[in-house]
Backbone as a printed PyTorch tensor [residue, N CA C, xyz], in Angstrom:
tensor([[[  0.9180,  -0.9890,  -0.0270],
         [ -0.1220,   0.0300,   0.0560],
         [  0.9160,   1.1960,  -0.0520]],

        [[  0.7460,   2.1000,  -0.8670],
         [  1.4960,   3.1810,  -1.0500],
         [  0.8470,   4.4640,  -0.1900]],

        [[  1.4990,   5.1130,   0.3940],
         [  1.0170,   6.3610,   1.3990],
         [  1.3780,   7.5800,   0.7830]],

        [[  0.3770,   8.5120,   0.6690],
         [  0.7450,   9.8390,   0.2710],
         [  0.5250,  10.7880,   1.4030]],

        [[  1.4940,  11.7120,   1.5530],
         [  1.5400,  12.7250,   2.6340],
         [  0.7350,  13.9770,   2.1720]],

        [[ -0.1300,  14.5360,   2.5950],
         [ -0.9010,  15.6920,   2.1720],
         [  0.0640,  17.0080,   1.9270]],

        [[  0.7410,  17.1930,   3.2790],
         [  1.5830,  18.5980,   3.2300],
         [  3.0610,  18.2330,   3.2000]],

        [[  3.7020,  19.1880,   2.4640],
         [  5.2430,  19.1500,   2.4860],
         [  5.7860,  20.4610,   2.2180]],

        [[  7.0320,  20.5080,   2.3690],
         [  7.8950,  21.7810,   2.1210],
         [  8.6740,  21.4400,   0.7740]],

        [[  8.4710,  22.3540,  -0.0580],
         [  9.4340,  22.1460,  -1.3330],
         [ 10.1620,  23.5860,  -1.4730]],

        [[ 11.4800,  23.4280,  -1.5920],
         [ 12.5160,  24.3700,  -1.6790],
         [ 13.4930,  24.2130,  -3.0260]],

        [[ 13.3320,  25.2950,  -3.7200],
         [ 14.2550,  25.0570,  -5.0370],
         [ 15.7240,  25.5430,  -4.5270]],

        [[ 16.5750,  24.6310,  -4.7270],
         [ 18.0450,  24.8190,  -4.3160],
         [ 18.7040,  25.2950,  -5.5120]],

        [[ 18.2690,  24.9870,  -6.7010],
         [ 19.0060,  25.7210,  -7.9640],
         [ 18.0300,  25.2970,  -9.0730]],

        [[ 18.3460,  25.9450, -10.2150],
         [ 17.2640,  25.7290, -11.2440],
         [ 16.8350,  24.1500, -11.6400]],

        [[ 17.8270,  23.3540, -11.3100],
         [ 17.5370,  21.8810, -11.6100],
         [ 17.3970,  21.0610, -10.4960]],

        [[ 17.2400,  21.8030,  -9.1780],
         [ 17.2610,  20.8860,  -8.0600],
         [ 16.2380,  21.3280,  -6.8720]],

        [[ 15.2520,  20.5270,  -6.7520],
         [ 14.2770,  20.8840,  -5.7350],
         [ 14.3910,  19.9290,  -4.3800]],

        [[ 14.1270,  20.2860,  -3.4500],
         [ 14.0840,  19.4450,  -2.2100],
         [ 12.6100,  19.5030,  -1.6180]],

        [[ 12.1250,  18.1570,  -1.3320],
         [ 10.7340,  18.0380,  -0.9850],
         [ 10.9070,  17.3260,   0.4330]],

        [[ 10.2890,  17.8430,   1.4790],
         [ 10.0870,  17.2750,   2.6020],
         [  8.6910,  17.0870,   3.1740]],

        [[  8.3550,  15.7790,   3.6580],
         [  7.0980,  15.5680,   4.1580],
         [  6.8910,  16.2400,   5.5520]],

        [[  5.7110,  16.8790,   5.8570],
         [  5.5810,  17.3140,   7.3000],
         [  5.0130,  16.2660,   8.0990]],

        [[  5.7000,  15.9300,   9.2730],
         [  5.1890,  15.1340,  10.2610],
         [  5.2120,  15.7650,  11.5290]],

        [[  4.8410,  14.9790,  12.5080],
         [  4.6750,  15.5400,  13.9880],
         [  5.9860,  15.7790,  14.6800]],

        [[  7.0950,  15.2250,  13.9300],
         [  8.4670,  15.3530,  14.3820],
         [  9.5480,  16.1630,  13.7610]],

        [[  9.0490,  16.8860,  12.6000],
         [ 10.1180,  17.5050,  11.8200],
         [  9.5730,  18.9910,  11.6240]],

        [[  8.7830,  19.5740,  12.4650],
         [  8.4280,  20.8200,  12.1090],
         [  8.9920,  21.8250,  13.3410]],

        [[  9.6380,  22.7530,  13.0090],
         [ 10.3980,  23.8220,  13.9610],
         [ 10.1070,  25.0510,  13.6360]],

        [[ 10.4310,  25.9290,  14.6350],
         [ 10.4700,  27.3620,  14.4640],
         [ 11.5430,  27.9250,  15.3890]],

        [[ 11.6960,  29.0050,  15.3330],
         [ 12.7350,  29.9540,  16.2830],
         [ 11.9810,  30.7730,  17.1530]],

        [[ 12.3380,  30.5710,  18.3800],
         [ 11.9700,  31.5470,  19.5260],
         [ 12.2250,  32.8670,  19.3100]],

        [[ 11.0800,  33.5650,  19.2540],
         [ 11.2860,  35.2330,  18.8530],
         [ 12.1450,  35.7940,  20.1560]],

        [[ 12.1400,  35.1540,  21.2040],
         [ 12.9110,  35.9640,  22.4210],
         [ 14.2720,  35.6490,  22.5260]],

        [[ 14.7780,  34.4080,  22.3890],
         [ 16.1680,  33.9130,  22.5210],
         [ 16.7050,  33.4120,  21.1290]],

        [[ 15.9790,  33.0650,  20.0860],
         [ 16.5680,  32.4510,  18.8700],
         [ 16.8750,  30.9810,  18.8190]],

        [[ 16.3470,  30.1150,  19.8810],
         [ 16.6760,  28.7560,  19.9810],
         [ 15.6070,  28.0700,  19.0080]],

        [[ 15.9950,  26.9500,  18.6770],
         [ 15.0580,  26.1520,  17.9000],
         [ 13.9080,  25.5150,  18.7730]],

        [[ 12.7530,  25.5520,  18.4060],
         [ 11.6030,  25.0510,  19.1240],
         [ 10.9040,  23.8820,  18.1820]],

        [[ 10.8010,  22.7250,  18.6290],
         [  9.9160,  21.7490,  17.9950],
         [  8.5920,  21.8950,  18.0820]],

        [[  7.7010,  21.9400,  17.0290],
         [  6.3350,  22.3710,  16.9400],
         [  5.4100,  21.1840,  16.6850]],

        [[  4.3260,  20.9450,  17.3240],
         [  3.4100,  20.0790,  16.8330],
         [  2.1960,  20.8740,  16.2480]],

        [[  1.9600,  20.9450,  15.0100],
         [  1.0590,  21.7410,  14.3790],
         [ -0.3620,  21.3440,  14.7460]],

        [[ -0.6400,  20.1870,  15.0120],
         [ -1.9830,  19.8950,  15.4160],
         [ -2.3250,  20.4530,  16.7720]],

        [[ -1.3670,  20.4450,  17.6560],
         [ -1.6670,  20.9230,  18.9380],
         [ -1.6000,  22.3980,  18.6730]],

        [[ -0.8240,  23.1710,  18.0210],
         [ -0.6770,  24.7160,  18.0760],
         [ -2.0030,  25.0390,  17.4970]],

        [[ -2.7120,  24.4550,  16.4010],
         [ -3.7360,  24.9440,  15.7590],
         [ -4.9210,  24.3930,  16.3520]],

        [[ -5.0440,  23.6250,  17.5080],
         [ -6.2600,  22.7020,  17.7300],
         [ -7.3960,  23.5410,  18.0480]],

        [[ -7.1190,  24.7790,  18.4640],
         [ -8.3490,  25.7320,  18.8970],
         [ -9.0560,  26.4690,  17.7370]],

        [[ -8.3200,  26.2720,  16.5340],
         [ -8.8200,  26.8380,  15.3900],
         [ -8.6040,  28.3260,  15.0920]],

        [[ -7.4730,  28.8930,  15.8540],
         [ -7.1570,  30.1660,  15.4270],
         [ -5.6190,  30.2110,  15.3740]],

        [[ -5.1770,  31.1140,  14.5860],
         [ -3.7120,  31.2510,  14.2950],
         [ -3.5320,  30.8160,  12.8020]],

        [[ -2.4040,  31.1810,  12.4410],
         [ -1.8700,  30.8770,  11.1800],
         [ -0.4070,  30.7570,  11.0620]],

        [[  0.1600,  30.1040,  10.1370],
         [  1.7480,  29.7420,   9.9820],
         [  2.5310,  31.1090,   9.9980]],

        [[  1.9400,  32.2040,   9.5520],
         [  2.7670,  33.4310,   9.3030],
         [  2.5610,  34.3540,  10.5980]],

        [[  1.4910,  34.3820,  11.0240],
         [  1.3310,  35.0940,  12.3130],
         [  1.4150,  34.5560,  13.8190]],

        [[  1.8500,  33.3640,  13.7790],
         [  2.0140,  32.6410,  15.0990],
         [  3.5790,  32.6700,  15.4610]],

        [[  3.7410,  33.1180,  16.7280],
         [  5.1860,  32.9220,  17.1920],
         [  5.1780,  31.7940,  18.4260]],

        [[  6.0150,  31.0130,  18.4330],
         [  6.1730,  29.9570,  19.5420],
         [  7.4300,  30.1290,  20.3600]],

        [[  7.3250,  30.4480,  21.5590],
         [  8.4430,  30.5520,  22.6030],
         [  9.0120,  29.4120,  23.0580]],

        [[ 10.3220,  29.2110,  23.2300],
         [ 10.8250,  27.9350,  23.8280],
         [ 10.2860,  27.9050,  25.2810]],

        [[ 10.5620,  26.7760,  26.0370],
         [ 10.2360,  26.5540,  27.3770],
         [ 10.6090,  27.5130,  28.3560]],

        [[ 11.6340,  27.8520,  28.2570],
         [ 12.1570,  28.8950,  29.2450],
         [ 11.8020,  30.2210,  29.1360]],

        [[ 11.6260,  30.7300,  27.8960],
         [ 11.0990,  32.1840,  27.5160],
         [  9.6660,  32.1830,  27.6470]],

        [[  8.9530,  30.9590,  27.5130],
         [  7.6340,  30.9060,  27.8230],
         [  7.1880,  31.1570,  29.2600]],

        [[  8.1990,  30.3390,  30.1750],
         [  8.0250,  30.5180,  31.5840],
         [  8.2590,  31.9840,  32.0390]],

        [[  9.1950,  32.7190,  31.4450],
         [  9.3720,  34.1400,  31.6340],
         [  8.2480,  35.0530,  31.4020]],

        [[  7.6220,  34.7600,  30.1340],
         [  6.6370,  35.5740,  29.6170],
         [  5.2340,  35.3580,  30.4850]],

        [[  5.1240,  34.1110,  31.0450],
         [  4.0450,  33.7550,  31.8330],
         [  4.0860,  34.4320,  33.1360]],

        [[  5.5190,  34.5120,  33.7400],
         [  5.6220,  35.1730,  34.9440],
         [  5.4390,  36.7060,  34.8720]],

        [[  5.9380,  37.1160,  33.8100],
         [  5.7010,  38.7330,  33.5340],
         [  4.3280,  39.0550,  33.3380]],

        [[  3.3800,  38.1880,  32.7950],
         [  1.8950,  38.4230,  32.5080],
         [  1.4290,  38.4110,  33.9010]],

        [[  1.7300,  37.3060,  34.6520],
         [  1.0140,  37.1460,  36.0800],
         [  1.3760,  38.4940,  36.7770]],

        [[  2.6840,  39.0530,  36.8350],
         [  2.9730,  40.2410,  37.5620],
         [  2.2460,  41.3000,  37.1860]],

        [[  2.0310,  41.6530,  35.7600],
         [  1.2650,  42.7720,  35.2670],
         [ -0.1700,  42.4820,  35.8170]],

        [[ -0.8360,  41.2840,  35.6560],
         [ -2.1350,  41.2110,  36.0360],
         [ -2.4760,  41.4640,  37.5860]],

        [[ -1.4630,  41.0720,  38.4390],
         [ -1.6670,  41.3050,  39.8900],
         [ -1.5890,  42.7440,  40.1970]],

        [[ -1.1180,  43.5760,  39.3820],
         [ -0.9970,  44.9560,  39.5660],
         [ -2.2990,  45.7780,  39.0980]],

        [[ -3.0160,  45.0470,  38.4160],
         [ -4.2510,  45.5770,  37.8770],
         [ -5.3990,  45.5820,  38.9210]]])
């Protein structure tokens, strides 16, 4: 049985070479907008609530997420 994946990334390396990579739950990454480290992403989990898009969504690493959450809680406690 042949399996076809629906989503993939295609990048033209040169006029005669294209690279195609299937998207799976273990090969999608982004860069933390705060510290610049690589963050592995689960697209199903990220977009499970139905909002967001690939271009307008930022994902922070674990450490920066903790810092942002702490800052948010501090601001809310002052309101």
